[in-house]
Short mmCIF file of C-alpha atoms in Angstrom, two decimals:
data_model
loop_
_atom_site.label_atom_id
_atom_site.label_comp_id
_atom_site.label_asym_id
_atom_site.label_seq_id
_atom_site.Cartn_x
_atom_site.Cartn_y
_atom_site.Cartn_z
CA MET A 502 -8.57 -16.32 3.67
CA ARG A 503 -8.33 -14.20 0.20
CA ASP A 504 -10.35 -15.62 -2.77
CA TYR A 505 -7.63 -15.83 -5.75
CA GLY A 506 -10.69 -15.31 -8.42
CA LYS A 507 -10.63 -11.75 -7.20
CA MET A 508 -9.00 -9.05 -8.57
CA ILE A 509 -6.51 -7.64 -5.81
CA ARG A 510 -7.65 -4.33 -4.44
CA ILE A 511 -4.86 -1.86 -3.48
CA LEU A 512 -5.98 1.13 -1.07
CA LEU A 513 -2.80 4.29 -2.21
CA ALA A 514 -2.72 6.78 0.09
CA GLU A 515 0.34 9.38 -1.33
CA ASP A 516 -0.17 13.18 -0.87
CA GLU A 517 2.11 13.60 -4.10
CA THR A 518 -0.06 14.01 -7.05
CA ALA A 519 2.46 12.93 -9.68
CA MET A 520 3.49 10.13 -7.54
CA ARG A 521 0.24 8.89 -6.88
CA GLU A 522 -0.94 9.20 -10.38
CA TYR A 523 2.30 7.42 -11.57
CA LEU A 524 1.68 4.58 -8.73
CA ALA A 525 -1.83 4.12 -9.73
CA ARG A 526 -1.53 4.17 -13.44
CA ALA A 527 1.31 0.99 -13.21
CA LEU A 528 -0.47 -1.19 -10.63
CA GLU A 529 -3.32 -0.64 -12.86
CA LYS A 530 -1.58 -1.84 -15.78
CA SER A 531 -0.35 -4.56 -13.93
CA GLY A 532 -3.74 -5.64 -13.21
CA TYR A 533 -4.75 -4.16 -9.75
CA GLU A 534 -8.03 -2.39 -8.67
CA VAL A 535 -6.50 1.12 -7.38
CA VAL A 536 -8.27 3.25 -5.06
CA ALA A 537 -6.22 6.21 -4.38
CA VAL A 538 -6.36 9.12 -2.21
CA ASP A 539 -4.20 12.15 -1.75
CA ARG A 540 -4.12 11.73 2.29
CA GLY A 541 -4.46 9.77 5.70
CA THR A 542 -7.74 11.14 6.68
CA ASP A 543 -9.25 10.60 3.67
CA ALA A 544 -8.36 6.38 3.58
CA VAL A 545 -9.74 6.09 6.90
CA PRO A 546 -13.24 6.00 6.23
CA LEU A 547 -12.90 3.73 2.84
CA LEU A 548 -11.18 1.21 5.49
CA ASP A 549 -13.94 1.85 8.03
CA ASP A 550 -16.34 0.83 5.30
CA ASP A 551 -17.89 -2.74 5.73
CA SER A 552 -18.83 -2.47 2.45
CA GLN A 553 -15.05 -1.99 0.88
CA HIS A 554 -12.39 -4.12 1.32
CA PHE A 555 -8.83 -4.02 0.47
CA ASP A 556 -6.48 -6.59 0.02
CA LEU A 557 -3.24 -3.87 0.27
CA LEU A 558 -2.79 -0.29 2.21
CA LEU A 559 -0.18 0.87 0.19
CA THR A 560 0.66 4.16 2.04
CA ASP A 561 3.47 7.35 1.95
CA ILE A 562 4.60 7.69 5.25
CA VAL A 563 4.74 11.56 5.36
CA MET A 564 1.64 13.12 4.47
CA PRO A 565 -0.14 16.34 5.91
CA GLU A 566 -3.17 15.73 9.14
CA MET A 567 -2.42 11.87 9.54
CA ASP A 568 1.19 10.20 9.03
CA GLY A 569 1.12 6.48 7.49
CA ILE A 570 2.30 4.85 10.24
CA GLU A 571 -1.10 6.38 12.17
CA LEU A 572 -2.76 5.38 9.12
CA ALA A 573 -1.69 1.70 9.06
CA ARG A 574 -2.46 1.78 12.78
CA HIS A 575 -5.85 2.14 11.97
CA CYS A 576 -5.70 -0.09 9.22
CA ALA A 577 -4.87 -2.93 11.80
CA LYS A 578 -7.51 -2.41 13.87
CA ALA A 579 -10.50 -1.60 11.22
CA SER A 580 -9.04 -4.37 8.43
CA PRO A 581 -6.97 -6.67 10.21
CA LYS A 582 -6.55 -9.08 7.38
CA THR A 583 -5.66 -5.78 4.63
CA GLU A 584 -1.35 -5.77 4.10
CA VAL A 585 0.44 -2.60 4.54
CA MET A 586 3.70 -1.64 2.58
CA PHE A 587 5.05 2.21 3.16
CA ILE A 588 6.72 3.86 1.06
CA THR A 589 8.85 7.01 1.75
CA GLY A 590 12.22 9.17 0.55
CA PHE A 591 13.05 9.24 4.41
CA SER A 592 15.57 6.81 5.55
CA GLY A 593 14.89 7.63 9.48
CA VAL A 594 11.28 7.84 8.56
CA ALA A 595 11.23 3.92 7.22
CA LEU A 596 13.26 2.82 10.25
CA ARG A 597 10.33 4.21 12.55
CA ALA A 598 7.42 2.27 9.99
CA GLY A 599 9.67 -0.79 10.45
CA GLU A 600 9.55 -0.86 14.18
CA SER A 601 5.57 0.48 14.69
CA MET A 602 4.68 -2.34 12.11
CA PRO A 603 7.41 -4.73 11.84
CA ASN A 604 4.90 -6.73 9.50
CA ALA A 605 4.91 -4.11 6.88
CA LYS A 606 7.61 -4.00 3.83
CA VAL A 607 8.71 -0.70 2.96
CA LEU A 608 10.05 0.70 -0.27
CA SER A 609 12.11 3.47 0.09
CA LYS A 610 12.21 6.30 -3.03
CA PRO A 611 13.30 6.68 -5.58
CA PHE A 612 12.79 3.01 -6.71
CA HIS A 613 11.71 1.65 -10.01
CA LEU A 614 7.91 0.47 -10.93
CA LYS A 615 8.88 -2.93 -11.28
CA ASP A 616 10.47 -3.11 -7.79
CA LEU A 617 6.63 -2.37 -6.46
CA VAL A 618 4.83 -4.58 -8.51
CA LEU A 619 7.21 -7.40 -7.66
CA GLU A 620 6.69 -6.67 -4.17
CA VAL A 621 2.89 -6.51 -4.53
CA GLU A 622 3.43 -9.94 -6.43
CA ARG A 623 5.31 -11.48 -3.63
CA LEU A 624 2.93 -10.48 -1.08
CA PHE A 625 0.08 -12.27 -2.85
CA ASN A 626 1.77 -14.81 -4.80
CA LYS A 627 4.23 -15.70 -1.99
CA GLU A 628 4.84 -19.51 -3.82
CA SER A 629 5.31 -18.14 -7.44
CA ALA A 630 6.97 -15.47 -6.77
CA GLN A 631 9.83 -17.35 -5.72
CA GLY A 632 12.49 -17.46 -7.78
CA GLN A 633 11.42 -15.36 -10.24
CA ILE A 634 13.87 -12.45 -9.11
#
């Protein structure tokens, strides 16, 4: 069970530099701790490190070396309590992600930052997020 007194930690895997910095800044301004990496293979050791805990893996699907779906599968084994949310600009890839990880949320680019923050809030404050739309 999550300790609601602690800051929510997000592992962000996004290969596009501008998008990664933009998302990280927006999430940090919304009160989240963000660790950002530019590829799935850089996220794996962080997920495997028992001294690190992430409440959310926010990952692009299409990335070099290791795609977000493969990363999410690794996360499910290495850190099963970590929620997963995909971001993608490709609708066909979004469908594949939904089939591979049916409990994960998929956000399609372009999206507004407020939509991303709202989805993260819904994940961690399910009761308080209801009725705020």
